[in-house]
CSV table of C-alpha atoms and ligand atoms in Angstrom, one decimal:
chain,number,residue,atom,x,y,z
A,1,MET,CA,119.6,-93.9,-221.7
A,2,GLY,CA,118.3,-90.8,-223.4
A,3,LYS,CA,118.2,-87.3,-221.9
A,4,ILE,CA,116.9,-87.4,-218.3
A,5,ILE,CA,114.5,-85.0,-216.6
A,6,MET,CA,113.7,-85.2,-212.9
A,7,ILE,CA,110.5,-83.5,-211.7
A,8,THR,CA,109.5,-83.0,-208.1
A,9,GLY,CA,105.7,-83.1,-207.4
A,10,ALA,CA,104.9,-85.1,-210.6
A,11,THR,CA,101.7,-86.6,-209.1
A,12,ALA,CA,99.5,-83.7,-210.1
A,13,GLY,CA,99.2,-80.4,-212.0
A,14,PHE,CA,102.3,-78.8,-213.6
A,15,GLY,CA,104.6,-81.7,-212.6
A,16,ARG,CA,102.4,-84.4,-214.1
A,17,ALA,CA,101.9,-82.4,-217.3
A,18,THR,CA,105.6,-81.8,-217.6
A,19,ALA,CA,106.4,-85.5,-217.2
A,20,MET,CA,103.9,-86.3,-220.0
A,21,LYS,CA,105.3,-83.6,-222.3
A,22,PHE,CA,108.9,-84.7,-222.0
A,23,ALA,CA,108.1,-88.4,-222.2
A,24,GLN,CA,106.1,-87.8,-225.4
A,25,ASN,CA,109.3,-86.2,-226.7
A,26,GLY,CA,111.6,-89.1,-225.8
A,27,TYR,CA,113.0,-88.1,-222.5
A,28,ASP,CA,113.6,-90.6,-219.7
A,29,VAL,CA,111.7,-89.3,-216.7
A,30,ILE,CA,112.3,-89.4,-212.9
A,31,ILE,CA,108.9,-88.7,-211.3
A,32,THR,CA,108.7,-87.9,-207.6
A,33,GLY,CA,106.0,-87.1,-205.0
A,34,ARG,CA,104.4,-88.4,-201.8
A,35,ARG,CA,101.4,-90.1,-203.3
A,36,LYS,CA,102.6,-93.6,-204.3
A,37,GLU,CA,99.5,-94.6,-206.1
A,38,ARG,CA,99.6,-91.5,-208.2
A,39,LEU,CA,103.2,-92.2,-209.1
A,40,ASN,CA,102.3,-95.8,-210.1
A,41,GLU,CA,99.4,-94.6,-212.3
A,42,LEU,CA,101.6,-92.0,-214.0
A,43,GLY,CA,104.5,-94.4,-214.4
A,44,LYS,CA,102.1,-96.7,-216.4
A,45,GLU,CA,100.9,-93.8,-218.5
A,46,LEU,CA,104.5,-92.7,-219.3
A,47,SER,CA,105.8,-96.1,-220.2
A,48,LYS,CA,103.4,-96.0,-223.2
A,49,TYR,CA,105.9,-93.7,-224.8
A,50,LYS,CA,108.7,-96.3,-224.7
A,51,VAL,CA,110.8,-94.2,-222.4
A,52,LYS,CA,112.4,-95.2,-219.1
A,53,VAL,CA,110.7,-94.1,-216.0
A,54,LEU,CA,111.9,-94.1,-212.4
A,55,GLN,CA,109.5,-93.4,-209.6
A,56,LEU,CA,110.8,-91.9,-206.4
A,57,ASN,CA,108.5,-91.7,-203.5
A,58,PHE,CA,109.7,-89.1,-201.0
A,59,ASP,CA,108.7,-85.8,-199.2
A,60,VAL,CA,110.9,-82.9,-200.3
A,61,ARG,CA,110.7,-81.6,-196.7
A,62,LYS,CA,112.8,-84.5,-195.3
A,63,ASN,CA,116.4,-83.7,-196.2
A,64,SER,CA,117.6,-87.1,-195.0
A,65,ASP,CA,115.2,-88.9,-197.4
A,66,VAL,CA,116.2,-86.5,-200.3
A,67,VAL,CA,119.9,-87.2,-199.8
A,68,LYS,CA,119.4,-91.0,-199.4
A,69,THR,CA,117.2,-91.2,-202.5
A,70,ILE,CA,119.6,-89.2,-204.7
A,71,ASN,CA,122.7,-91.0,-203.4
A,72,ASN,CA,121.1,-94.3,-204.1
A,73,LEU,CA,120.2,-93.5,-207.7
A,74,PRO,CA,121.5,-96.2,-210.1
A,75,ASP,CA,124.5,-94.7,-211.9
A,76,GLU,CA,122.7,-94.4,-215.2
A,77,TRP,CA,120.0,-92.3,-213.6
A,78,LYS,CA,122.5,-89.9,-212.0
A,79,LYS,CA,123.0,-88.2,-215.4
A,80,ILE,CA,120.2,-85.8,-214.8
A,81,ASP,CA,120.0,-83.2,-217.6
A,82,ILE,CA,117.0,-81.2,-216.3
A,83,LEU,CA,115.7,-80.7,-212.8
A,84,VAL,CA,112.2,-79.2,-212.3
A,85,ASN,CA,111.8,-77.9,-208.8
A,86,ASN,CA,108.0,-77.9,-208.9
A,87,ALA,CA,106.8,-79.4,-205.7
A,88,GLY,CA,105.0,-76.8,-203.7
A,89,LEU,CA,101.8,-75.4,-202.3
A,90,ALA,CA,99.8,-72.6,-200.9
A,91,ALA,CA,98.1,-73.4,-197.6
A,92,GLY,CA,95.4,-71.1,-196.3
A,93,LEU,CA,94.5,-67.5,-197.2
A,94,GLU,CA,94.4,-65.5,-193.9
A,95,HIS,CA,95.5,-62.1,-192.7
A,96,VAL,CA,98.8,-62.4,-190.9
A,97,ASN,CA,97.2,-61.8,-187.5
A,98,ASP,CA,94.9,-64.9,-188.1
A,99,GLY,CA,97.6,-67.0,-189.8
A,100,ILE,CA,97.8,-70.7,-189.1
A,101,ILE,CA,101.3,-71.6,-188.0
A,102,ASP,CA,101.1,-75.2,-189.4
A,103,ASP,CA,100.2,-73.8,-192.8
A,104,TRP,CA,103.1,-71.4,-192.7
A,105,ASP,CA,105.5,-74.2,-191.7
A,106,ARG,CA,104.3,-76.4,-194.6
A,107,MET,CA,104.7,-73.7,-197.2
A,108,ILE,CA,108.2,-72.6,-195.9
A,109,ASP,CA,109.4,-76.2,-195.5
A,110,THR,CA,108.2,-77.3,-199.0
A,111,ASN,CA,108.5,-74.2,-201.2
A,112,ILE,CA,111.9,-72.9,-199.9
A,113,LYS,CA,113.6,-75.6,-197.9
A,114,GLY,CA,112.4,-78.5,-200.1
A,115,LEU,CA,113.5,-76.8,-203.2
A,116,LEU,CA,116.9,-76.2,-201.6
A,117,TYR,CA,117.3,-79.7,-200.4
A,118,VAL,CA,116.6,-81.2,-203.8
A,119,THR,CA,118.9,-78.7,-205.5
A,120,ARG,CA,121.7,-79.3,-203.0
A,121,ALA,CA,121.5,-83.1,-203.7
A,122,VAL,CA,121.1,-82.9,-207.5
A,123,SER,CA,123.2,-79.9,-208.6
A,124,PRO,CA,126.6,-81.6,-207.8
A,125,LEU,CA,125.7,-84.3,-210.3
A,126,MET,CA,125.3,-81.6,-212.9
A,127,VAL,CA,128.4,-79.8,-211.8
A,128,ALA,CA,130.4,-83.1,-212.2
A,129,ARG,CA,129.2,-83.3,-215.8
A,130,ASN,CA,129.5,-79.6,-216.5
A,131,THR,CA,126.0,-79.5,-217.9
A,132,GLY,CA,122.4,-79.1,-216.7
A,133,HIS,CA,119.2,-77.0,-216.6
A,134,ILE,CA,117.3,-76.3,-213.4
A,135,PHE,CA,113.8,-74.9,-213.5
A,136,ASN,CA,112.3,-73.3,-210.4
A,137,ILE,CA,108.6,-72.9,-210.3
A,138,GLY,CA,108.0,-69.5,-208.8
A,139,SER,CA,104.8,-67.5,-209.2
A,140,ILE,CA,103.4,-64.1,-209.9
A,141,ALA,CA,102.9,-64.2,-206.1
A,142,GLY,CA,106.6,-63.9,-205.8
A,143,LYS,CA,106.6,-60.7,-207.9
A,144,SER,CA,104.0,-58.7,-205.9
A,145,ALA,CA,102.5,-59.4,-202.5
A,146,TYR,CA,98.7,-59.5,-202.1
A,147,GLU,CA,96.3,-59.3,-199.2
A,148,LYS,CA,96.3,-62.6,-197.2
A,149,GLY,CA,99.1,-64.0,-199.4
A,150,ASN,CA,101.8,-63.1,-196.8
A,151,VAL,CA,103.7,-66.4,-196.3
A,152,TYR,CA,102.9,-67.9,-199.7
A,153,CYS,CA,104.1,-64.7,-201.4
A,154,ALA,CA,107.2,-64.7,-199.3
A,155,THR,CA,108.1,-68.2,-200.2
A,156,LYS,CA,107.7,-67.5,-203.9
A,157,SER,CA,109.8,-64.3,-203.5
A,158,ALA,CA,112.4,-66.5,-202.0
A,159,VAL,CA,112.2,-68.7,-205.1
A,160,ASP,CA,112.6,-65.6,-207.3
A,161,SER,CA,115.7,-64.6,-205.3
A,162,LEU,CA,117.2,-68.1,-205.1
A,163,THR,CA,116.8,-68.6,-208.8
A,164,ARG,CA,118.9,-65.5,-209.5
A,165,SER,CA,121.6,-66.4,-207.0
A,166,MET,CA,121.7,-70.0,-208.1
A,167,ARG,CA,122.2,-68.9,-211.7
A,168,ILE,CA,125.2,-66.9,-210.6
A,169,ASP,CA,126.7,-69.7,-208.5
A,170,LEU,CA,126.3,-72.2,-211.3
A,171,LEU,CA,127.4,-70.0,-214.1
A,172,LYS,CA,130.9,-71.4,-214.4
A,173,HIS,CA,129.5,-75.0,-214.5
A,174,ASN,CA,127.5,-74.4,-217.7
A,175,ILE,CA,124.2,-74.9,-215.8
A,176,ARG,CA,121.1,-73.0,-217.0
A,177,VAL,CA,118.7,-71.8,-214.3
A,178,THR,CA,115.2,-70.7,-215.3
A,179,GLN,CA,112.3,-69.5,-213.2
A,180,ILE,CA,108.8,-70.1,-214.5
A,181,ALA,CA,106.4,-67.7,-212.7
A,182,PRO,CA,102.8,-68.6,-213.5
A,183,GLY,CA,99.6,-66.8,-212.7
A,184,MET,CA,96.2,-68.5,-212.2
A,185,ALA,CA,96.3,-72.1,-213.3
A,186,GLU,CA,93.5,-74.6,-212.6
A,187,THR,CA,95.2,-77.6,-211.0
A,188,GLU,CA,94.8,-79.0,-207.5
A,189,PHE,CA,96.5,-75.9,-206.2
A,190,SER,CA,93.4,-74.1,-204.9
A,191,LEU,CA,91.9,-77.3,-203.5
A,192,VAL,CA,95.1,-77.7,-201.5
A,193,ARG,CA,95.1,-74.1,-200.5
A,194,PHE,CA,91.5,-74.3,-199.2
A,195,HIS,CA,92.1,-77.6,-197.4
A,196,GLY,CA,89.8,-79.6,-199.8
A,197,ASP,CA,86.9,-77.1,-200.1
A,198,GLU,CA,85.9,-77.6,-203.7
A,199,GLU,CA,83.5,-74.7,-203.8
A,200,LYS,CA,86.1,-72.2,-202.7
A,201,ALA,CA,88.6,-73.7,-205.1
A,202,ARG,CA,86.2,-73.5,-208.1
A,203,ALA,CA,85.4,-69.8,-207.2
A,204,VAL,CA,89.0,-68.8,-207.8
A,205,TYR,CA,88.7,-69.5,-211.5
A,206,LYS,CA,85.1,-68.3,-212.0
A,207,GLY,CA,84.8,-66.3,-215.3
A,208,ILE,CA,88.5,-66.8,-216.1
A,209,ASP,CA,89.9,-69.0,-218.8
A,210,ALA,CA,92.7,-70.0,-216.5
A,211,LEU,CA,96.0,-71.5,-217.5
A,212,LYS,CA,96.1,-75.3,-217.8
A,213,ALA,CA,99.0,-77.4,-216.5
A,214,GLU,CA,99.9,-78.3,-220.1
A,215,ASP,CA,100.5,-74.6,-220.8
A,216,ILE,CA,103.3,-74.5,-218.2
A,217,ALA,CA,104.7,-77.9,-219.4
A,218,ASP,CA,104.9,-76.4,-223.0
A,219,ALA,CA,106.8,-73.4,-221.7
A,220,ILE,CA,109.3,-75.6,-219.8
A,221,TYR,CA,109.8,-77.7,-222.8
A,222,TYR,CA,110.4,-74.6,-225.0
A,223,CYS,CA,113.0,-73.2,-222.6
A,224,ALA,CA,114.7,-76.6,-222.2
A,225,THR,CA,115.0,-77.2,-225.9
A,226,LEU,CA,116.5,-73.9,-227.0
A,227,PRO,CA,120.1,-74.0,-228.2
A,228,PRO,CA,122.6,-74.7,-225.3
A,229,HIS,CA,124.0,-71.1,-225.4
A,230,VAL,CA,120.5,-69.6,-224.7
A,231,CYS,CA,119.1,-69.4,-221.2
A,232,ILE,CA,115.6,-68.0,-220.5
A,233,ASN,CA,116.1,-66.5,-217.0
A,234,ASP,CA,112.5,-65.7,-216.0
A,235,LEU,CA,109.2,-66.3,-217.6
A,236,VAL,CA,106.0,-64.8,-216.2
A,237,ILE,CA,102.9,-66.5,-217.7
A,238,THR,CA,99.4,-65.4,-216.9
A,239,PRO,CA,96.0,-66.2,-218.5
A,240,THR,CA,95.0,-63.5,-221.0
A,241,GLN,CA,92.3,-62.4,-218.5
A,242,GLN,CA,94.9,-61.8,-215.8
A,243,ALA,CA,97.3,-58.8,-215.9
A,244,ASP,CA,99.0,-59.5,-212.5
A,245,VAL,CA,98.0,-60.5,-209.0
A,246,PHE,CA,95.7,-57.5,-208.7
A,247,TYR,CA,94.0,-57.2,-212.0
A,248,ASN,CA,91.7,-59.9,-213.6
A,249,TYR,CA,88.9,-59.5,-216.1
A,250,ARG,CA,86.2,-62.0,-215.1
A,251,LYS,CA,83.4,-62.8,-217.6
A,252,ALA,CA,80.0,-62.7,-216.0
B,1,NDP,P1,99.2,-79.2,-207.5
B,1,NDP,O1,98.6,-79.2,-206.2
B,1,NDP,O2,98.3,-79.7,-208.6
B,1,NDP,O3,100.5,-80.1,-207.5
B,1,NDP,C1,101.5,-80.0,-206.5
B,1,NDP,C2,102.5,-81.1,-206.6
B,1,NDP,O4,103.5,-80.9,-205.5
B,1,NDP,C3,101.9,-82.4,-206.3
B,1,NDP,O5,102.4,-83.4,-207.2
B,1,NDP,C4,102.3,-82.8,-204.9
B,1,NDP,O6,102.5,-84.2,-204.8
B,1,NDP,C5,103.7,-82.0,-204.8
B,1,NDP,N1,104.1,-81.8,-203.5
B,1,NDP,C6,103.5,-80.9,-202.6
B,1,NDP,N2,104.1,-81.0,-201.4
B,1,NDP,C7,105.1,-81.9,-201.5
B,1,NDP,C8,106.1,-82.4,-200.7
B,1,NDP,N3,106.2,-82.1,-199.4
B,1,NDP,N4,107.0,-83.4,-201.1
B,1,NDP,C9,106.9,-83.8,-202.4
B,1,NDP,N5,106.0,-83.3,-203.3
B,1,NDP,C10,105.1,-82.4,-202.8
B,1,NDP,O7,99.7,-77.8,-207.8
B,1,NDP,P2,100.3,-77.0,-209.1
B,1,NDP,O8,100.7,-78.0,-210.1
B,1,NDP,O9,99.5,-75.9,-209.4
B,1,NDP,O10,101.6,-76.5,-208.4
B,1,NDP,C11,103.0,-76.8,-208.7
B,1,NDP,C12,103.9,-75.6,-208.4
B,1,NDP,O11,103.4,-74.5,-209.1
B,1,NDP,C13,103.8,-75.2,-206.9
B,1,NDP,O12,105.1,-74.8,-206.5
B,1,NDP,C14,102.9,-74.0,-206.9
B,1,NDP,O13,103.2,-73.1,-205.8
B,1,NDP,C15,103.3,-73.3,-208.2
B,1,NDP,N6,102.3,-72.4,-208.8
B,1,NDP,C16,101.0,-72.8,-209.0
B,1,NDP,C17,100.1,-71.9,-209.6
B,1,NDP,C18,98.7,-72.2,-209.8
B,1,NDP,O14,97.8,-71.3,-210.0
B,1,NDP,N7,98.3,-73.5,-209.9
B,1,NDP,C19,100.5,-70.6,-210.0
B,1,NDP,C20,101.9,-70.3,-209.8
B,1,NDP,C21,102.7,-71.2,-209.2
B,1,NDP,P3,102.2,-85.1,-203.5
B,1,NDP,O15,101.0,-84.5,-202.8
B,1,NDP,O16,101.9,-86.4,-204.1
B,1,NDP,O17,103.4,-85.1,-202.7
B,2,8X3,C1,99.6,-69.1,-207.5
B,2,8X3,C2,99.2,-67.9,-208.2
B,2,8X3,O1,98.0,-65.6,-207.7
B,2,8X3,O2,97.1,-67.6,-206.7
B,2,8X3,O3,101.0,-69.0,-207.2
B,2,8X3,O4,99.1,-66.7,-205.8
B,2,8X3,S1,98.3,-66.9,-207.0
């Protein structure tokens, strides 16, 4: 086996692009997600690079499935060098007084609890080997709250805080912990946020040369391949036309 990277939410967007980037560079890849057909399709694509691929089909919200899946990993796959806690979503964009409880639960359960469940299951494997690198995908939404962003922003603030405390907890185990905090990136993110409304999703990026999933994959690869004594703690990445959550410059 070569170096191993495990990516949650590899069936689309950042996760998929990250799997491609690392496979192209010789890493063995564990890809996870709920959509089995997407995993199968990506698995085929990745094996073109002559690397080993393991597909794990589970929902990060179900701790019993997370624990069972990680405990049942074949021994050679337990040597995970890099974990990318990427699975996540925004659901809805409403004022708090109009909020949809089911959307809130999905975001909290996926973005916070799912990230914790996976980290709790995988980090002991890294501690045992005294090496590892964990990436948490936060957001600029975790840096400043915006109107109607309420619960999504809160979940990404939690990722920001957890990243900092995880880094402290894992310091003595030689484990690097990096947050990547992207701004606007054109993936399936807005389609999911607007419950499949393509027009609303497209409008988010109108007049903006948004980030591409590959931009985030490149940043993760850069951080992961720095010398072992170097840890990038936090990387905020926006399109050039976006200063922060409030200021965009849209071309007509
Ligand atoms: P996509 O919707 O394109 O991809 C999301 C991925 O997460 C999919 O592979 C999906 O897989 C997976 N996922 C969602 N829920 C679960 C779950 N319960 N269990 C397992 N996997 C799950 O979005 P992005 O690539 O844009 O988003 C990736 C991360 O980046 C998210 O955490 C998002 O909050 C964050 N982010 C996105 C930004 C953007 O503008 N796009 C900006 C900043 C941060 P499946 O449905 O198959 O389970
Ligand atoms: C996604 C970026 O600004 O749409 O996390 O919330 S934003």
